[in-house]
């Protein structure tokens, strides 16, 4: 009875995870369209909303990838302060890894490959702490599951882009050729001998 209940809860978690990913991808297309329609001065707000959406989605993915195996192994004791802190620290480390790998490469599959061993090591480090209360064998399996589920396949979480540099064609100072021409014209006007106007 208890095993079937855990299987049902695991199935619900997987379904919720898939629904979250589907909704997130659909909303991501809408946000991209919204960003393209916005004027240049108001692009920060859609990018900020997109960053918050992806961060919240990854938080759910990390929580599901951590809680579901613990429930199957009968190691889950409820959402107490220790479990919530574990999820939060795991998620924050994953966000840092996400930002790091996407600074190294813009390609999603390559970034995910680089992130896999980093996520595995970070999860294993947390799972082997005394407050985690997980056996070494279970910690290895848990780290592998979290690394595979939470690798950044869908792009970077941080979607706020820096403003583009100013156009190089707009120069506030005159060019060297223009300055030279101005100096030559002024010198010619000063050095030209003065001639009195012709009397009528």
mmCIF file of C-alpha atoms in Angstrom:
data_model
loop_
_atom_site.group_PDB
_atom_site.id
_atom_site.type_symbol
_atom_site.label_atom_id
_atom_site.label_comp_id
_atom_site.label_asym_id
_atom_site.label_seq_id
_atom_site.Cartn_x
_atom_site.Cartn_y
_atom_site.Cartn_z
ATOM 1 C CA UNK A 1 0.000 0.000 0.000
ATOM 2 C CA UNK A 2 2.747 2.432 0.956
ATOM 3 C CA UNK A 3 4.737 1.527 -2.172
ATOM 4 C CA UNK A 4 1.774 2.162 -4.478
ATOM 5 C CA UNK A 5 1.146 5.489 -2.769
ATOM 6 C CA UNK A 6 4.766 6.519 -3.308
ATOM 7 C CA UNK A 7 4.543 5.466 -6.967
ATOM 8 C CA UNK A 8 1.408 7.582 -7.395
ATOM 9 C CA UNK A 9 3.118 10.588 -5.817
ATOM 10 C CA UNK A 10 6.182 10.075 -8.009
ATOM 11 C CA UNK A 11 3.974 9.885 -11.093
ATOM 12 C CA UNK A 12 2.230 13.119 -10.113
ATOM 13 C CA UNK A 13 5.589 14.805 -9.650
ATOM 14 C CA UNK A 14 6.731 13.691 -13.103
ATOM 15 C CA UNK A 15 3.472 14.879 -14.701
ATOM 16 C CA UNK A 16 3.748 18.234 -12.918
ATOM 17 C CA UNK A 17 7.352 18.545 -14.079
ATOM 18 C CA UNK A 18 6.404 17.860 -17.701
ATOM 19 C CA UNK A 19 3.501 20.301 -17.543
ATOM 20 C CA UNK A 20 5.785 22.975 -16.083
ATOM 21 C CA UNK A 21 8.336 22.507 -18.862
ATOM 22 C CA UNK A 22 5.602 22.635 -21.538
ATOM 23 C CA UNK A 23 4.008 25.782 -20.139
ATOM 24 C CA UNK A 24 7.423 27.387 -19.708
ATOM 25 C CA UNK A 25 8.432 26.758 -23.306
ATOM 26 C CA UNK A 26 5.099 28.136 -24.555
ATOM 27 C CA UNK A 27 5.395 31.213 -22.357
ATOM 28 C CA UNK A 28 8.981 31.674 -23.479
ATOM 29 C CA UNK A 29 7.832 32.128 -27.094
ATOM 30 C CA UNK A 30 5.242 34.672 -25.970
ATOM 31 C CA UNK A 31 7.838 36.587 -23.956
ATOM 32 C CA UNK A 32 10.203 36.648 -26.941
ATOM 33 C CA UNK A 33 7.406 38.071 -29.119
ATOM 34 C CA UNK A 34 6.648 40.634 -26.421
ATOM 35 C CA UNK A 35 10.299 41.675 -26.211
ATOM 36 C CA UNK A 36 10.431 42.150 -29.978
ATOM 37 C CA UNK A 37 7.334 44.366 -29.878
ATOM 38 C CA UNK A 38 8.542 46.581 -27.037
ATOM 39 C CA UNK A 39 10.330 49.885 -27.669
ATOM 40 C CA UNK A 40 14.064 49.929 -27.033
ATOM 41 C CA UNK A 41 13.728 51.748 -23.708
ATOM 42 C CA UNK A 42 11.355 49.185 -22.154
ATOM 43 C CA UNK A 43 13.040 45.871 -22.901
ATOM 44 C CA UNK A 44 14.305 45.319 -19.347
ATOM 45 C CA UNK A 45 10.931 44.356 -17.857
ATOM 46 C CA UNK A 46 10.143 41.420 -20.227
ATOM 47 C CA UNK A 47 13.684 40.108 -19.784
ATOM 48 C CA UNK A 48 13.310 40.341 -16.006
ATOM 49 C CA UNK A 49 9.981 38.479 -16.128
ATOM 50 C CA UNK A 50 11.550 35.797 -18.319
ATOM 51 C CA UNK A 51 14.459 35.401 -15.871
ATOM 52 C CA UNK A 52 12.062 35.009 -12.927
ATOM 53 C CA UNK A 53 10.000 32.430 -14.839
ATOM 54 C CA UNK A 54 13.016 30.296 -15.736
ATOM 55 C CA UNK A 55 14.434 30.561 -12.199
ATOM 56 C CA UNK A 56 11.123 29.420 -10.684
ATOM 57 C CA UNK A 57 10.873 26.550 -13.174
ATOM 58 C CA UNK A 58 14.383 25.356 -12.344
ATOM 59 C CA UNK A 59 13.523 25.568 -8.636
ATOM 60 C CA UNK A 60 10.625 23.162 -9.223
ATOM 61 C CA UNK A 61 12.843 20.860 -11.287
ATOM 62 C CA UNK A 62 15.527 20.751 -8.580
ATOM 63 C CA UNK A 63 12.926 20.113 -5.883
ATOM 64 C CA UNK A 64 11.327 17.271 -7.852
ATOM 65 C CA UNK A 65 14.680 15.701 -8.775
ATOM 66 C CA UNK A 66 15.716 15.736 -5.114
ATOM 67 C CA UNK A 67 12.467 14.738 -3.435
ATOM 68 C CA UNK A 68 11.301 11.975 -5.806
ATOM 69 C CA UNK A 69 14.325 9.647 -5.308
ATOM 70 C CA UNK A 70 14.267 10.242 -1.546
ATOM 71 C CA UNK A 71 10.611 9.234 -1.488
ATOM 72 C CA UNK A 72 11.357 6.018 -3.412
ATOM 73 C CA UNK A 73 14.190 5.151 -1.020
ATOM 74 C CA UNK A 74 12.037 6.028 2.015
ATOM 75 C CA UNK A 75 14.473 8.761 3.033
ATOM 76 C CA UNK A 76 12.029 11.648 2.664
ATOM 77 C CA UNK A 77 10.905 12.972 6.047
ATOM 78 C CA UNK A 78 8.799 15.911 4.898
ATOM 79 C CA UNK A 79 9.437 19.525 3.967
ATOM 80 C CA UNK A 80 11.118 20.607 7.164
ATOM 81 C CA UNK A 81 13.689 23.392 7.473
ATOM 82 C CA UNK A 82 16.572 21.056 6.607
ATOM 83 C CA UNK A 83 14.917 19.840 3.397
ATOM 84 C CA UNK A 84 13.970 23.360 2.321
ATOM 85 C CA UNK A 85 17.519 24.576 2.982
ATOM 86 C CA UNK A 86 18.889 21.601 1.004
ATOM 87 C CA UNK A 87 16.664 22.439 -1.972
ATOM 88 C CA UNK A 88 17.548 26.136 -1.783
ATOM 89 C CA UNK A 89 21.321 25.595 -1.581
ATOM 90 C CA UNK A 90 21.199 22.983 -4.342
ATOM 91 C CA UNK A 91 19.190 25.364 -6.563
ATOM 92 C CA UNK A 92 21.482 28.338 -5.899
ATOM 93 C CA UNK A 93 24.541 26.269 -6.782
ATOM 94 C CA UNK A 94 22.807 25.063 -9.927
ATOM 95 C CA UNK A 95 21.996 28.636 -10.915
ATOM 96 C CA UNK A 96 25.643 29.567 -10.487
ATOM 97 C CA UNK A 97 26.711 26.601 -12.625
ATOM 98 C CA UNK A 98 24.115 27.586 -15.233
ATOM 99 C CA UNK A 99 25.514 31.115 -15.453
ATOM 100 C CA UNK A 100 29.096 29.833 -15.583
ATOM 101 C CA UNK A 101 28.639 27.322 -18.400
ATOM 102 C CA UNK A 102 26.679 29.764 -20.571
ATOM 103 C CA UNK A 103 29.468 32.297 -20.208
ATOM 104 C CA UNK A 104 31.820 29.643 -21.577
ATOM 105 C CA UNK A 105 29.643 28.635 -24.537
ATOM 106 C CA UNK A 106 26.304 29.773 -26.022
ATOM 107 C CA UNK A 107 25.369 26.269 -27.265
ATOM 108 C CA UNK A 108 22.791 24.490 -25.107
ATOM 109 C CA UNK A 109 24.002 20.921 -25.629
ATOM 110 C CA UNK A 110 27.636 21.834 -24.967
ATOM 111 C CA UNK A 111 26.698 23.861 -21.888
ATOM 112 C CA UNK A 112 24.684 20.899 -20.572
ATOM 113 C CA UNK A 113 27.650 18.551 -21.087
ATOM 114 C CA UNK A 114 29.941 20.907 -19.187
ATOM 115 C CA UNK A 115 27.369 21.343 -16.417
ATOM 116 C CA UNK A 116 26.789 17.598 -15.856
ATOM 117 C CA UNK A 117 29.986 16.867 -13.853
ATOM 118 C CA UNK A 118 29.703 20.175 -12.006
ATOM 119 C CA UNK A 119 26.117 19.449 -10.954
ATOM 120 C CA UNK A 120 27.074 15.907 -10.013
ATOM 121 C CA UNK A 121 29.901 17.137 -7.791
ATOM 122 C CA UNK A 122 27.821 19.875 -6.175
ATOM 123 C CA UNK A 123 24.936 17.504 -5.414
ATOM 124 C CA UNK A 124 27.307 14.830 -4.086
ATOM 125 C CA UNK A 125 28.970 17.390 -1.827
ATOM 126 C CA UNK A 126 25.608 18.389 -0.333
ATOM 127 C CA UNK A 127 24.288 14.823 -0.090
ATOM 128 C CA UNK A 128 27.301 13.649 1.900
ATOM 129 C CA UNK A 129 26.896 16.293 4.620
ATOM 130 C CA UNK A 130 25.840 15.059 8.051
ATOM 131 C CA UNK A 131 22.506 16.890 7.970
ATOM 132 C CA UNK A 132 21.512 15.182 4.686
ATOM 133 C CA UNK A 133 21.412 11.711 6.329
ATOM 134 C CA UNK A 134 21.910 9.830 3.054
ATOM 135 C CA UNK A 135 24.068 6.759 2.545
ATOM 136 C CA UNK A 136 27.084 7.062 0.243
ATOM 137 C CA UNK A 137 25.533 4.747 -2.357
ATOM 138 C CA UNK A 138 22.274 6.693 -2.323
ATOM 139 C CA UNK A 139 24.200 9.971 -2.513
ATOM 140 C CA UNK A 140 25.913 8.803 -5.715
ATOM 141 C CA UNK A 141 22.630 7.779 -7.303
ATOM 142 C CA UNK A 142 20.915 10.978 -6.163
ATOM 143 C CA UNK A 143 23.715 13.104 -7.615
ATOM 144 C CA UNK A 144 23.455 11.326 -10.962
ATOM 145 C CA UNK A 145 19.668 11.814 -11.077
ATOM 146 C CA UNK A 146 19.874 15.513 -10.202
ATOM 147 C CA UNK A 147 22.673 16.118 -12.721
ATOM 148 C CA UNK A 148 20.725 14.452 -15.540
ATOM 149 C CA UNK A 149 17.410 16.137 -14.705
ATOM 150 C CA UNK A 150 18.696 19.622 -13.908
ATOM 151 C CA UNK A 151 21.350 20.160 -16.583
ATOM 152 C CA UNK A 152 20.628 23.453 -18.403
ATOM 153 C CA UNK A 153 19.330 22.014 -21.671
ATOM 154 C CA UNK A 154 16.898 24.897 -22.304
ATOM 155 C CA UNK A 155 19.301 27.821 -22.228
ATOM 156 C CA UNK A 156 20.578 30.170 -19.551
ATOM 157 C CA UNK A 157 18.374 31.163 -16.646
ATOM 158 C CA UNK A 158 19.685 34.730 -16.657
ATOM 159 C CA UNK A 159 17.898 36.280 -19.645
ATOM 160 C CA UNK A 160 18.742 39.962 -19.015
ATOM 161 C CA UNK A 161 21.048 41.142 -21.773
ATOM 162 C CA UNK A 162 23.297 44.200 -21.525
ATOM 163 C CA UNK A 163 22.324 47.198 -23.657
ATOM 164 C CA UNK A 164 23.945 47.289 -27.095
ATOM 165 C CA UNK A 165 26.986 49.529 -27.490
ATOM 166 C CA UNK A 166 26.416 52.925 -29.113
ATOM 167 C CA UNK A 167 26.631 53.047 -32.875
ATOM 168 C CA UNK A 168 30.131 53.762 -34.118
ATOM 169 C CA UNK A 169 28.840 55.909 -36.981
ATOM 170 C CA UNK A 170 27.577 58.575 -34.567
ATOM 171 C CA UNK A 171 30.609 60.539 -33.467
ATOM 172 C CA UNK A 172 30.380 63.443 -31.079
ATOM 173 C CA UNK A 173 33.792 64.876 -32.065
ATOM 174 C CA UNK A 174 34.704 65.866 -35.627
ATOM 175 C CA UNK A 175 37.031 63.584 -37.508
ATOM 176 C CA UNK A 176 40.693 64.431 -38.133
ATOM 177 C CA UNK A 177 40.012 65.317 -41.778
ATOM 178 C CA UNK A 178 37.253 67.760 -40.841
ATOM 179 C CA UNK A 179 39.423 69.406 -38.181
ATOM 180 C CA UNK A 180 42.296 69.784 -40.647
ATOM 181 C CA UNK A 181 40.011 71.398 -43.229
ATOM 182 C CA UNK A 182 38.654 73.847 -40.633
ATOM 183 C CA UNK A 183 42.160 74.855 -39.560
ATOM 184 C CA UNK A 184 43.293 75.366 -43.152
ATOM 185 C CA UNK A 185 40.263 77.511 -43.990
ATOM 186 C CA UNK A 186 40.734 79.647 -40.869
ATOM 187 C CA UNK A 187 44.454 80.142 -41.548
ATOM 188 C CA UNK A 188 43.763 81.137 -45.166
ATOM 189 C CA UNK A 189 41.174 83.677 -44.064
ATOM 190 C CA UNK A 190 43.524 85.205 -41.487
ATOM 191 C CA UNK A 191 46.642 85.383 -43.682
ATOM 192 C CA UNK A 192 44.906 86.681 -46.807
ATOM 193 C CA UNK A 193 45.860 90.324 -47.378
ATOM 194 C CA UNK A 194 43.135 92.851 -46.866
ATOM 195 C CA UNK A 195 41.920 94.698 -49.930
ATOM 196 C CA UNK A 196 39.791 97.791 -49.620
ATOM 197 C CA UNK A 197 36.407 97.665 -51.253
ATOM 198 C CA UNK A 198 36.214 99.232 -54.683
ATOM 199 C CA UNK A 199 34.734 102.701 -54.703
ATOM 200 C CA UNK A 200 31.638 103.120 -56.784
#
